[in-house]
Short mmCIF file of C-alpha atoms and ligand atoms in Angstrom, two decimals:
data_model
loop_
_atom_site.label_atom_id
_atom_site.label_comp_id
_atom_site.label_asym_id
_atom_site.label_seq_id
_atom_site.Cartn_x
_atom_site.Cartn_y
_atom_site.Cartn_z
CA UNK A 29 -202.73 220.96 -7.45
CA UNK A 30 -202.17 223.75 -5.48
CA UNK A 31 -199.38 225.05 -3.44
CA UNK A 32 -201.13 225.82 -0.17
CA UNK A 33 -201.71 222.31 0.36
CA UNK A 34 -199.60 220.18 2.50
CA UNK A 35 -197.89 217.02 0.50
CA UNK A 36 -196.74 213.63 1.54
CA UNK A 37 -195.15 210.70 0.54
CA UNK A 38 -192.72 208.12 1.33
CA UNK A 39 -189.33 209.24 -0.21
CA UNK A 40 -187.64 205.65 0.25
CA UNK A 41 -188.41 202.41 -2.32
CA UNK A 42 -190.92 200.45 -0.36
CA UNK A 43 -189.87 197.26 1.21
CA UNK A 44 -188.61 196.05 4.15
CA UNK A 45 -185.58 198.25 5.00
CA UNK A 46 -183.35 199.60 7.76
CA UNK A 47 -185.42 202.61 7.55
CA UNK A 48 -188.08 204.28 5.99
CA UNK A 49 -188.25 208.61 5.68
CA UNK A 50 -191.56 210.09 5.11
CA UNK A 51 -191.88 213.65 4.28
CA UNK A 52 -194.02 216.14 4.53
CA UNK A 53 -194.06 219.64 3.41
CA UNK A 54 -196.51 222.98 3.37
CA UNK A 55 -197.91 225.51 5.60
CA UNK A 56 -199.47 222.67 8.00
CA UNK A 57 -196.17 220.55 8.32
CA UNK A 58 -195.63 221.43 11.70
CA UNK A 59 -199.25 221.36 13.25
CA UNK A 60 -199.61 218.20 11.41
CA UNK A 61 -196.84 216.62 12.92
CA UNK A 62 -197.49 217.64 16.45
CA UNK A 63 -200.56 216.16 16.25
CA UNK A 64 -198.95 212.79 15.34
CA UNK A 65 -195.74 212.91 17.41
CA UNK A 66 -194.89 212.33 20.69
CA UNK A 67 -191.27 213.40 22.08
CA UNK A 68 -189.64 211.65 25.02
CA UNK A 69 -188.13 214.38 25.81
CA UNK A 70 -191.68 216.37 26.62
CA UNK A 71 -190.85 219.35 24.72
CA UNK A 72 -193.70 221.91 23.19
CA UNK A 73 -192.43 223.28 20.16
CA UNK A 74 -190.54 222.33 17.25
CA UNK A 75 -187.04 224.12 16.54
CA UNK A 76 -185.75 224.57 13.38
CA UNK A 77 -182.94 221.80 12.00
CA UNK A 78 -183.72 219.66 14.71
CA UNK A 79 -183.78 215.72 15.33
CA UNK A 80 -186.17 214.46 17.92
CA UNK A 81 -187.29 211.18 19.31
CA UNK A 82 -190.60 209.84 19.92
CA UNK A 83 -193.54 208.20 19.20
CA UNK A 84 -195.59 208.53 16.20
CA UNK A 85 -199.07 208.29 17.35
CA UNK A 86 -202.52 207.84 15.58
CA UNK A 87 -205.09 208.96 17.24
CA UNK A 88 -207.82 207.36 15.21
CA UNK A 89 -206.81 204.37 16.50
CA UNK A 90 -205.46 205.55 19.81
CA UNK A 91 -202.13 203.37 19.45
CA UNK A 92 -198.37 203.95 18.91
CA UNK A 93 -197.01 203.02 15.23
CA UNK A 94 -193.91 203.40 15.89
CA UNK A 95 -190.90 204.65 18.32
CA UNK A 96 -189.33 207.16 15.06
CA UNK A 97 -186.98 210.21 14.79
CA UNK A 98 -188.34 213.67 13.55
CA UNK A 99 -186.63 216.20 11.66
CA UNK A 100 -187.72 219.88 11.10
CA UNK A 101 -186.88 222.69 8.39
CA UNK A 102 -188.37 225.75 8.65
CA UNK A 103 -189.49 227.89 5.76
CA UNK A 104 -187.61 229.12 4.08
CA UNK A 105 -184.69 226.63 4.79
CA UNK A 106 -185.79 223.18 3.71
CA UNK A 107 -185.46 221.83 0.20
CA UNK A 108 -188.91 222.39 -1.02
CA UNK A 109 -188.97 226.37 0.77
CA UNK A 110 -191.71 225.46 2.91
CA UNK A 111 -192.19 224.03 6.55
CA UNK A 112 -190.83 220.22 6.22
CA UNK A 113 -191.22 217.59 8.62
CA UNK A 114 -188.94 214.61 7.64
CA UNK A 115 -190.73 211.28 9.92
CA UNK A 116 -187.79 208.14 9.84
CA UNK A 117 -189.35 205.49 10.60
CA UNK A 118 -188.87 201.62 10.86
CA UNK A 119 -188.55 200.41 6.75
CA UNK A 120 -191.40 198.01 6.89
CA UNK A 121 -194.07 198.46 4.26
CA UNK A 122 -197.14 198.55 6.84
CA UNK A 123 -195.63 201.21 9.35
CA UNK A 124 -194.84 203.23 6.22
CA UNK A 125 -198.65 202.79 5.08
CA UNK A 126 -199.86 203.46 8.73
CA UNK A 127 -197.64 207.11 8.70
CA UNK A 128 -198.97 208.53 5.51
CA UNK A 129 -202.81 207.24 6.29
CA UNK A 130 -202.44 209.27 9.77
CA UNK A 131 -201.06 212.25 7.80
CA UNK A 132 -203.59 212.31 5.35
CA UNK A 133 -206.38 212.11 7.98
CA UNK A 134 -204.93 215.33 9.66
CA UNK A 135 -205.03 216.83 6.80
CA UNK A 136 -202.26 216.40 4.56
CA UNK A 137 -202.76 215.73 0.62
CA UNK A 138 -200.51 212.47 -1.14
CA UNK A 139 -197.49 214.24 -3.18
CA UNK A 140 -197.80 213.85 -6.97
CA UNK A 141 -194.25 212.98 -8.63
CA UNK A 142 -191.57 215.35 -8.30
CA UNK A 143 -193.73 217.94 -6.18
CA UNK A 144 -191.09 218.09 -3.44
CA UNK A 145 -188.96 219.07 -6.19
CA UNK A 146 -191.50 220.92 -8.23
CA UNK A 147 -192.03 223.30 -5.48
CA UNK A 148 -189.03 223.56 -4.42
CA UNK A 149 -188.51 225.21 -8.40
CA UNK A 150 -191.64 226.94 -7.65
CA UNK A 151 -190.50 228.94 -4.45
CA UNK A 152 -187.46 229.84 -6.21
CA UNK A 153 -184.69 227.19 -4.18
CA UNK A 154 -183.87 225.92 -7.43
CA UNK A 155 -184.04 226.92 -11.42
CA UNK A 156 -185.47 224.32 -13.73
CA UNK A 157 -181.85 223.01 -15.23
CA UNK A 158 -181.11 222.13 -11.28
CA UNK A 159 -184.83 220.46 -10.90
CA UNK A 160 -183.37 218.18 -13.64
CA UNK A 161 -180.06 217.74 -12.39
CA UNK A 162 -181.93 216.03 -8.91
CA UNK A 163 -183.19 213.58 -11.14
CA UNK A 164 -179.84 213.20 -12.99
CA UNK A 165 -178.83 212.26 -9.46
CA UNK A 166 -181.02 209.78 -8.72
CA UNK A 167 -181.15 208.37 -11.84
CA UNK A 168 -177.42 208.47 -12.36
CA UNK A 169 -176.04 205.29 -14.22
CA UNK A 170 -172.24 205.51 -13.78
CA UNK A 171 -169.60 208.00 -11.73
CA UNK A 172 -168.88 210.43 -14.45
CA UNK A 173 -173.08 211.05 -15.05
CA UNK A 174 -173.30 211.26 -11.14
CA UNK A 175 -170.20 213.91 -11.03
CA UNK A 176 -172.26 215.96 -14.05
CA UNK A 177 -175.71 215.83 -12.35
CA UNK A 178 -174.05 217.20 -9.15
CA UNK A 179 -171.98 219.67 -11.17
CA UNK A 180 -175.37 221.03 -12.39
CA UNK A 181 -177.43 220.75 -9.46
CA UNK A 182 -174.50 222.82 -7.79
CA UNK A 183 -175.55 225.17 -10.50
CA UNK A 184 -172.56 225.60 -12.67
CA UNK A 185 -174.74 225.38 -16.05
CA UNK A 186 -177.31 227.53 -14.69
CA UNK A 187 -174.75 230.48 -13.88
CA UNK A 188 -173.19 229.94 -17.12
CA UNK A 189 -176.71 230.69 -18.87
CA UNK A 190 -177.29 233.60 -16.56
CA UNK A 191 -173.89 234.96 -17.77
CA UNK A 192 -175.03 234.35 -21.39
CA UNK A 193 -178.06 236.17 -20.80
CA UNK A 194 -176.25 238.71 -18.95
CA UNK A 195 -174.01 239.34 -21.92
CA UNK A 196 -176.86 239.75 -24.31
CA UNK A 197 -179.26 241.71 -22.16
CA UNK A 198 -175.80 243.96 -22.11
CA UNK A 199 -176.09 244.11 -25.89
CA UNK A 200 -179.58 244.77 -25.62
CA UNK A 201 -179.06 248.15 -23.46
CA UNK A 202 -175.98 249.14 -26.32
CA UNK A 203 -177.92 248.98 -28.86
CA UNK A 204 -181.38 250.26 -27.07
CA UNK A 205 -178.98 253.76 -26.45
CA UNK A 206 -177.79 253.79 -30.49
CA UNK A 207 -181.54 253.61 -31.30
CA UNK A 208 -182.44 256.22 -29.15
CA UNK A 209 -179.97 258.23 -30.43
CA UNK A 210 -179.15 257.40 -34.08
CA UNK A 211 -177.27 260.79 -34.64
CA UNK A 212 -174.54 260.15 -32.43
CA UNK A 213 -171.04 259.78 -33.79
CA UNK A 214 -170.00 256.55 -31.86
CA UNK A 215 -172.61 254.65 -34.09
CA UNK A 216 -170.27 252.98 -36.38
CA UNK A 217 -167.32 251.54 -33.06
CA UNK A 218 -170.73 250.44 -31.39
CA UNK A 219 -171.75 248.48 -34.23
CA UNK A 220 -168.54 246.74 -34.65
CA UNK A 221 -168.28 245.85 -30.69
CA UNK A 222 -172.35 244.44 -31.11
CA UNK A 223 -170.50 242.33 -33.66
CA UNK A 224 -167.63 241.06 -31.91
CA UNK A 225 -169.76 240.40 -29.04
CA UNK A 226 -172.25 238.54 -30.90
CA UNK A 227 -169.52 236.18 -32.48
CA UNK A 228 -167.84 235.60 -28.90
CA UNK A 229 -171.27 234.39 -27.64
CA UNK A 230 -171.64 232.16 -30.58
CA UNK A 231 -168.03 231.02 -30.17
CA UNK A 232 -169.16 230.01 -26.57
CA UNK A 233 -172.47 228.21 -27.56
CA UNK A 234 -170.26 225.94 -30.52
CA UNK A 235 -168.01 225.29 -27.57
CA UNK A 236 -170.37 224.06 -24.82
CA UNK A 237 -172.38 222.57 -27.63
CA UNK A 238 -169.50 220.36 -28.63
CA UNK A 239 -168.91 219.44 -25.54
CA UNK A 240 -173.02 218.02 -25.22
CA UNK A 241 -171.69 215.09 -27.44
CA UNK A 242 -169.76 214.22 -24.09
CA UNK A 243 -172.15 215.02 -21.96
CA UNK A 244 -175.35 212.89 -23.62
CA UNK A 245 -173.35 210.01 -24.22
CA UNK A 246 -171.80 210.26 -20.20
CA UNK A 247 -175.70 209.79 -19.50
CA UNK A 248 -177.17 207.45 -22.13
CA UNK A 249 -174.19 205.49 -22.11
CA UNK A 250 -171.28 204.47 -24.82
CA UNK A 251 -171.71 201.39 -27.00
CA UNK A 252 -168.14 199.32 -26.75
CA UNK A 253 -167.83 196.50 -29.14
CA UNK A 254 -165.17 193.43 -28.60
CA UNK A 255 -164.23 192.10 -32.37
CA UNK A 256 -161.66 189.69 -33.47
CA UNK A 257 -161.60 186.25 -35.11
CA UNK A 258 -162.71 182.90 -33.36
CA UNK A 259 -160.83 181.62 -30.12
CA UNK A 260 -159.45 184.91 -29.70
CA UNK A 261 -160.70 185.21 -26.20
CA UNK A 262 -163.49 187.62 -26.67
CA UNK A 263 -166.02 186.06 -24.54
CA UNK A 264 -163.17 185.59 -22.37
CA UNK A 265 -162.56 189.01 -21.72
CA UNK A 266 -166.57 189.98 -21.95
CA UNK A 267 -166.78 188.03 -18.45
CA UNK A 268 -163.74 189.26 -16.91
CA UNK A 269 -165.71 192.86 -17.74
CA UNK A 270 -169.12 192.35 -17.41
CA UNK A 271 -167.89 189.95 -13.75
CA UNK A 272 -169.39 186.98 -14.51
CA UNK A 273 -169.57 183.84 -16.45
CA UNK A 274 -172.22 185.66 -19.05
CA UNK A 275 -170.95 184.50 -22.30
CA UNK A 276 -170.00 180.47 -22.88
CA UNK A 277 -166.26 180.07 -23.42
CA UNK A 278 -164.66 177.09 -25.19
CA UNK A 279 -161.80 176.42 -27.02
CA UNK A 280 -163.61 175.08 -29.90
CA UNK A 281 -164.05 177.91 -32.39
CA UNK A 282 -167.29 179.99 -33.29
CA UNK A 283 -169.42 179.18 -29.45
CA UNK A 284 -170.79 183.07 -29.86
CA UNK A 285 -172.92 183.37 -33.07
CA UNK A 286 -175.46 185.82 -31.74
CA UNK A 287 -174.27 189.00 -30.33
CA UNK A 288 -174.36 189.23 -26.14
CA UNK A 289 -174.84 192.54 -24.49
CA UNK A 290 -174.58 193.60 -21.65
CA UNK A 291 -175.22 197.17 -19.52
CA UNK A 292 -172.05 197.59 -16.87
CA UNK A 293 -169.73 200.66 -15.23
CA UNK A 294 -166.66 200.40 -16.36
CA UNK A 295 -163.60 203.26 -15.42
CA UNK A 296 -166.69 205.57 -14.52
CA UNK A 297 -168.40 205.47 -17.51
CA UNK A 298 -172.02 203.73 -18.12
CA UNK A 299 -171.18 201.12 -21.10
CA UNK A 300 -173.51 198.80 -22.89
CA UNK A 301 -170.83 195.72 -23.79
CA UNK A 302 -171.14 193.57 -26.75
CA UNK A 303 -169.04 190.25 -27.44
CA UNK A 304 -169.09 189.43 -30.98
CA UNK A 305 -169.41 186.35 -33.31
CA UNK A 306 -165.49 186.42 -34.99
CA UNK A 307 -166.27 187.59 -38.17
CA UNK A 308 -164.65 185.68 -41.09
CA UNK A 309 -165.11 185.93 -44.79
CA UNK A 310 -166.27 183.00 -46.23
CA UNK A 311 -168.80 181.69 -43.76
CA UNK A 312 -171.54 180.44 -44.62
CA UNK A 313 -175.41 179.54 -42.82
CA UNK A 314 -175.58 180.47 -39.49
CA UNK A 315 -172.00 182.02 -39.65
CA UNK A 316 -172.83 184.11 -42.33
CA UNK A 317 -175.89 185.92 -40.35
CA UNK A 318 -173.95 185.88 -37.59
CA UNK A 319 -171.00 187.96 -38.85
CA UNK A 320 -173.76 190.30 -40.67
CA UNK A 321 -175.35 191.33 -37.21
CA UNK A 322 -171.23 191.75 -36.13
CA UNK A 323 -171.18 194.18 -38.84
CA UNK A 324 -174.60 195.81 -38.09
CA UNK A 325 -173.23 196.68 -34.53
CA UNK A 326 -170.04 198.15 -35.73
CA UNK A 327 -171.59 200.85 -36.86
CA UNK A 328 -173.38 201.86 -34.18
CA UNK A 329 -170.49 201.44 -31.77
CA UNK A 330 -168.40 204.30 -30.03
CA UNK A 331 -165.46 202.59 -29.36
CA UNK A 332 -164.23 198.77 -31.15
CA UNK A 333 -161.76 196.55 -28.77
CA UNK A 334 -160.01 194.43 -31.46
CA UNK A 335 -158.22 191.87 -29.98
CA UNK A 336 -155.68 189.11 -31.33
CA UNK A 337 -154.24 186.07 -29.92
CA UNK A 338 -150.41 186.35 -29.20
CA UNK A 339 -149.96 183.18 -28.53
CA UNK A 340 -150.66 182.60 -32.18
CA UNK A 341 -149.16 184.40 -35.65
CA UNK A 342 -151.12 186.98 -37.18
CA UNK A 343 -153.10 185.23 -40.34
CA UNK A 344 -155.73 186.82 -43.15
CA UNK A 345 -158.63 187.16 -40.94
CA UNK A 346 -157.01 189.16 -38.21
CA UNK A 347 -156.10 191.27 -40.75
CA UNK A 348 -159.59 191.55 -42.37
CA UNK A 349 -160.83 192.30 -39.29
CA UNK A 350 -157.98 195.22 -39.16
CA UNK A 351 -159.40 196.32 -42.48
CA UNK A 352 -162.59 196.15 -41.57
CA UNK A 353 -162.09 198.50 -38.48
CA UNK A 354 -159.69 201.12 -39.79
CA UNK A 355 -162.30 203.56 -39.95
CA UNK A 356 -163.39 203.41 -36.42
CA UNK A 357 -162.45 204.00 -33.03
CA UNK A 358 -160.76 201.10 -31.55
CA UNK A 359 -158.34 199.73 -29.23
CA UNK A 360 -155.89 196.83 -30.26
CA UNK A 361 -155.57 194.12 -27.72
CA UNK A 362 -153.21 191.41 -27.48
CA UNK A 363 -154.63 188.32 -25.11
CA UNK A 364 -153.44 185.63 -24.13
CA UNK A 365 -149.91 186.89 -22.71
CA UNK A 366 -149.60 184.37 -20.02
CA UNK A 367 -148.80 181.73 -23.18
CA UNK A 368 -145.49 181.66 -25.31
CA UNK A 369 -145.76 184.98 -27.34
CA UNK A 370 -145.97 184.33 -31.19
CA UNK A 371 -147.72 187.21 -32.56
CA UNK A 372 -144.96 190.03 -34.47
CA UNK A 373 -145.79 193.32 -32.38
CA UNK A 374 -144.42 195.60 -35.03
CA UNK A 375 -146.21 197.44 -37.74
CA UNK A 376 -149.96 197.13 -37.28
CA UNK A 377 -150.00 195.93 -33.78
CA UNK A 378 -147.07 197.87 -32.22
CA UNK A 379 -149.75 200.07 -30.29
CA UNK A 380 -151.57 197.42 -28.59
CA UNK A 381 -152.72 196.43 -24.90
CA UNK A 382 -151.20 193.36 -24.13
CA UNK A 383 -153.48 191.43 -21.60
CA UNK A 384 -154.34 188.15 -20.58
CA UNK A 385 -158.28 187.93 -20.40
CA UNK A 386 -158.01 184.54 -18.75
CA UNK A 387 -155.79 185.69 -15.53
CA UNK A 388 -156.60 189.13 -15.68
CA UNK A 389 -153.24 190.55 -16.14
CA UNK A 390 -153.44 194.10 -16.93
CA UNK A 391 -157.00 194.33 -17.35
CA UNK A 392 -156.59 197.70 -15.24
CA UNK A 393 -154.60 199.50 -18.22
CA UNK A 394 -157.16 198.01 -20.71
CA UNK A 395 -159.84 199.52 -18.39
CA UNK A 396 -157.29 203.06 -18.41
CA UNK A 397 -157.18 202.87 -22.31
CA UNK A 398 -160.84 202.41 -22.64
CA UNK A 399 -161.36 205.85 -20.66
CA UNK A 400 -159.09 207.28 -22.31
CA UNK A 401 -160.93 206.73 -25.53
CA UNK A 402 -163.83 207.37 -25.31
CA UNK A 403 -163.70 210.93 -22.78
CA UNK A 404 -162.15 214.06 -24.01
CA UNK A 405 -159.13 215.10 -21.97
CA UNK A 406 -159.76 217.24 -19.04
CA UNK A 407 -163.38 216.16 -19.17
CA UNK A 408 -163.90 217.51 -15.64
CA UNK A 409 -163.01 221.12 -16.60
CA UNK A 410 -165.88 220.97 -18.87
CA UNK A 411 -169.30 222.67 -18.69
CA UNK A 412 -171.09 219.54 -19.58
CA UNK A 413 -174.78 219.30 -21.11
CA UNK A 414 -176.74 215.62 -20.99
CA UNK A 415 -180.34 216.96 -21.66
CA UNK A 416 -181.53 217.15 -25.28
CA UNK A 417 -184.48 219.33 -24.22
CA UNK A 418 -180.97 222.15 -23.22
CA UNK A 419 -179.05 221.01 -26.55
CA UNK A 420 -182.24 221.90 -28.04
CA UNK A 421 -182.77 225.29 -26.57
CA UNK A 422 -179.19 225.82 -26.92
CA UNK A 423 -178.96 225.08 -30.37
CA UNK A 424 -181.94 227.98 -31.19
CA UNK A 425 -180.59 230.61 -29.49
CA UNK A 426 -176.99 230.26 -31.49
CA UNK A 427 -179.60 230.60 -34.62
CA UNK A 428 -181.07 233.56 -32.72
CA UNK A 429 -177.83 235.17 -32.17
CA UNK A 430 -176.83 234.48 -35.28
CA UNK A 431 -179.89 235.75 -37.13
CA UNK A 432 -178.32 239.46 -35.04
CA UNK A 433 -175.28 239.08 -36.16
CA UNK A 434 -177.03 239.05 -40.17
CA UNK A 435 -179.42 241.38 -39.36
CA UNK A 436 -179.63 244.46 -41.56
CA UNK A 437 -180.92 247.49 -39.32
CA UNK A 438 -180.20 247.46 -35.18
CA UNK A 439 -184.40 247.01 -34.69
CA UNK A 440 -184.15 243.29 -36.42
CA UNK A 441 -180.76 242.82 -34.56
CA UNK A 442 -182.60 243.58 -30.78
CA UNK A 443 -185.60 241.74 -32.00
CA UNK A 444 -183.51 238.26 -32.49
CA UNK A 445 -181.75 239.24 -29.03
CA UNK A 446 -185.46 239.73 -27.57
CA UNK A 447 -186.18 236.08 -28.89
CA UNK A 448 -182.48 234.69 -27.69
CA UNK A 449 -183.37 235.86 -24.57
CA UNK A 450 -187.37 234.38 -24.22
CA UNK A 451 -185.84 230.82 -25.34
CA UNK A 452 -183.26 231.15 -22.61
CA UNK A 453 -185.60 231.62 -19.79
CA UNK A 454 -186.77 228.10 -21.06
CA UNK A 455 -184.05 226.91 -20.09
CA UNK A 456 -184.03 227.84 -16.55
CA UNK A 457 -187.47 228.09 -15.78
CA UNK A 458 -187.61 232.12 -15.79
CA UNK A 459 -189.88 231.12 -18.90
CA UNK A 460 -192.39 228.21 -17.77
CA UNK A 461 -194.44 226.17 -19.67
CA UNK A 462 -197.20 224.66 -17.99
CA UNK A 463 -196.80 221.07 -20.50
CA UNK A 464 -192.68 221.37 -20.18
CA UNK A 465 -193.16 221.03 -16.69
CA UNK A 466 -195.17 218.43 -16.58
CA UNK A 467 -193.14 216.31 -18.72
CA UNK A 468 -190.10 216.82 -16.65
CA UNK A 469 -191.90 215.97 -13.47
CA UNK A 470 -193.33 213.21 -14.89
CA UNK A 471 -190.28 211.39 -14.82
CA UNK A 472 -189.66 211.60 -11.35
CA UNK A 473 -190.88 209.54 -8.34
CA UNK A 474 -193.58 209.97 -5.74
CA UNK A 475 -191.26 211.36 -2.77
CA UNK A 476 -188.38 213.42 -4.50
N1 GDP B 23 -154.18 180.90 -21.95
C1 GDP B 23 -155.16 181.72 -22.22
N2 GDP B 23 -156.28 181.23 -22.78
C2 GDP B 23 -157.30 182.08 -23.04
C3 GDP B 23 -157.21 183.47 -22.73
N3 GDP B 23 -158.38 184.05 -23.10
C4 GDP B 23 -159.15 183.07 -23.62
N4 GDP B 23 -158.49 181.87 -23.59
C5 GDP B 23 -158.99 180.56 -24.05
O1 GDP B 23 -159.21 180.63 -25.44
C6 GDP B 23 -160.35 179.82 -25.81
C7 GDP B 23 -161.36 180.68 -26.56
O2 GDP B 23 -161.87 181.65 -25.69
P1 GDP B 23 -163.20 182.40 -25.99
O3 GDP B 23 -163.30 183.49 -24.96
O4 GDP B 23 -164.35 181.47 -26.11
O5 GDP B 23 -162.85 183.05 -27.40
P2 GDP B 23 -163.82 183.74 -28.47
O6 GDP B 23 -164.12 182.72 -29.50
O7 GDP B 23 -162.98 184.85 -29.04
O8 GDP B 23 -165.00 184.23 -27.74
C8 GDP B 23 -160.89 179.25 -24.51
O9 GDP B 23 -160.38 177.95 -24.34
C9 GDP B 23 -160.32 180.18 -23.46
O10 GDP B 23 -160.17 179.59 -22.20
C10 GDP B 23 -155.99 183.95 -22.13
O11 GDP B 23 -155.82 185.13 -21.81
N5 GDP B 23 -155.02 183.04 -21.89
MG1 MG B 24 -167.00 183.84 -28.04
#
């Protein structure tokens, strides 16, 4: 692979579409695509940031594909750095196929995954932290992940590392002048200040590290589990959530023995849904295994929805189940409010969400509650990481800096700094490592 090629690729799914957009990107872009294109309007040369109209033309086979529109970046104003030519053309698999052949017979080489991207990180448009954040966007499951990949492909994390770095490099040059000259007075403040510094930058790293918790489970998704005896309404209310008739409902008791699951976007949030067997003490057979795998899933889950009949008095097994959950994090719901209400709402149930899964009454505070939850207040103040390969990096340099802080003579103090500093160019791609790389590009598609 080599830079002074130029790529292509299709950067829509193929199929048959409104339209399909080809790139194509390098030092030959442009003589490429004059070669191929044909303007109505007659003009000679390509501007940059311009749309033009035309025909795409192969000359091998002395035809027209395609009537298409043509866009143009110029180096060093396009998303990869380089000359791009962006060819729309009709979304129909064999046009598509037709474009790139032409391309590739005037000389341009197919794009590997991600080598838009990757040379776009190359030629310095982008750090590594933002490469990832484009495929956060793609790849985004739910509104909250999609607001976080922007957030970083903005580069908000990114300038938050290059502060960190700036802070320490700071703390380098401090401590670089003390060693240079050890007989000065001022020693003993300076030391104190590398000190305070230190612990503020650790203070920093526990804070945006806590905050990762958020952050991975905005990507990867929270695990919401709906408990509560038989004939509840549980499958019920999976349906009404899920939006459509996934689980079997019936008014005779115990229809859901095995667990359902299903992956939805609920209030923003990616959530993988699970409607329950009602677990009852007591059963026996089939029951029995069923309330064991009930049990297995609680605790995994992030958040527990509880609910209880109100048409219907509270008995033992509602408050087994109550028990059983007082550990966790749940919300209390209280279904079946469109019947006579039977159910006492003081003590244990005075904080619940009183719903009817059936009609759908106030399924938009249940929804409210459930955000509420599961994200930390002002979640979109937060500096938010989703990548374990940055928790990772993250989590070693707050050893690093900590290792200064302990140090014993200013040389072992810089040296951990030195170290802090190496792992955070990791991070950002000031640091690259040819197998990182290719494991993060990996996961992209042909195209981006
Ligand atoms: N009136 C009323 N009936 C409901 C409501 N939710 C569920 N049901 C009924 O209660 C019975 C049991 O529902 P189901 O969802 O299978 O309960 P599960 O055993 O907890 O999964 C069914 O006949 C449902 O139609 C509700 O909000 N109002
Ligand atoms: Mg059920």
């Amino acid at each position: 692979m080599s830079l002074n090629d130029t790529i292509t690729a299709c950067a829509t799914p193929i199929g048959y579409s409104g339209i399909a957009v080809i790139r194509l990107s390098g030092a030959q872009a442009l003589a490429i695509a004059k070669k191929v294109f044909r303007p109505q309007s007659g003009m000679v040369d390509f501007k940059p940031n311009c749309v033009y109209f035309g025909d795409f033309f192969d000359s091998e086979k002395n035809c027209v594909v395609d009537k298409i529109l043509l866009t143009t970046f110029f180096a060093p104003h396009s998303y990869t750095g380089e000359d791009v030519v962006e060819f729309s053309c009709h979304g129909n698999p064999l046009i598509v196929e037709r474009i790139i052949t032409a391309l590739l017979n005037q000389g341009a080489r197919l794009a590997q995954k991600g080598e838009f991207t990757k040379r776009a990180l190359l030629n310095g448009k982008i750090d590594l932290i933002q490469a990832e954040a484009v495929l956060d966007t793609v790849y985004a499951s739910c509104e909250q992940a999609r607001r976080v990949a922007l957030a970083q492909y903005e580069g908000k994390l990114s300038d938050w590392v290059y502060s960190l770095r700036a802070k320490i490099v700071d703390l380098l040059l401090l401590i670089e002048a003390s060693l240079d000259f050890p007989e000065e007075e001022e020693t003993e403040i300076e030391e104190l200040k590398i000190h305070q510094t230190l612990q503020v930058l650790i203070d920093d790293l526990d804070w945006i590290l806590k905050g990762a918790q958020t952050g991975v489970k905005i990507k990867e998704g929270y695990r919401v589990l709906i408990m509560g005896r038989t004939n509840v309404g549980k499958s019920t209310l999976f349906n009404r959530l899920v939006g459509f008739e996934r689980a079997i409902v019936h008014s005779e008791p115990g229809t859901t023995r095995d667990y359902i699951e299903e992956d939805i976007e609920l209030a923003g949030l990616f959530i993988r849904l699970f409607d329950t067997a009602g677990v009852f003490s007591g059963a026996k057979g089939v029951d029995q295994k069923a309330v064991e795998k009930t049990q297995g899933l609680l605790n995994q889950a992030d958040l527990i929805l509880l609910m209880f009949d109100g048409s219907e008095p509270v008995n033992e097994e509602d408050i087994e189940l109550y028990d059983l959950t007082k550990e966790h994090r749940k919300l209390q719901i209280l279904n079946k409010i469109d019947l006579n209400f039977r159910i006492g709402q003081d003590g244990l149930l005075s904080d619940s969400i009183k719903i009817s899964a059936k009609t759908g009454e106030n399924i938009g505070l249940l929804i409210d509650g459930i955000k509420q939850a599961l994200l930390p207040k002002n979640v979109e103040d937060q500096l938010l990481v989703t990548r374990t390969r940055h928790i990772e990096i993250l989590k070693s340099v707050r050893g690093f800096l900590k290792n200064a802080l302990n140090g014993q003579t200013l040389e072992t103090v810089a040296f951990e700094l030195h170290t802090a500093l190496n792992r955070l160019g990791e991070l950002t791609g000031q640091v690259m490592r040819k197998e990182i790389l290719d494991r993060i590009f990996e996961e992209f598609c042909i195209g981006k």
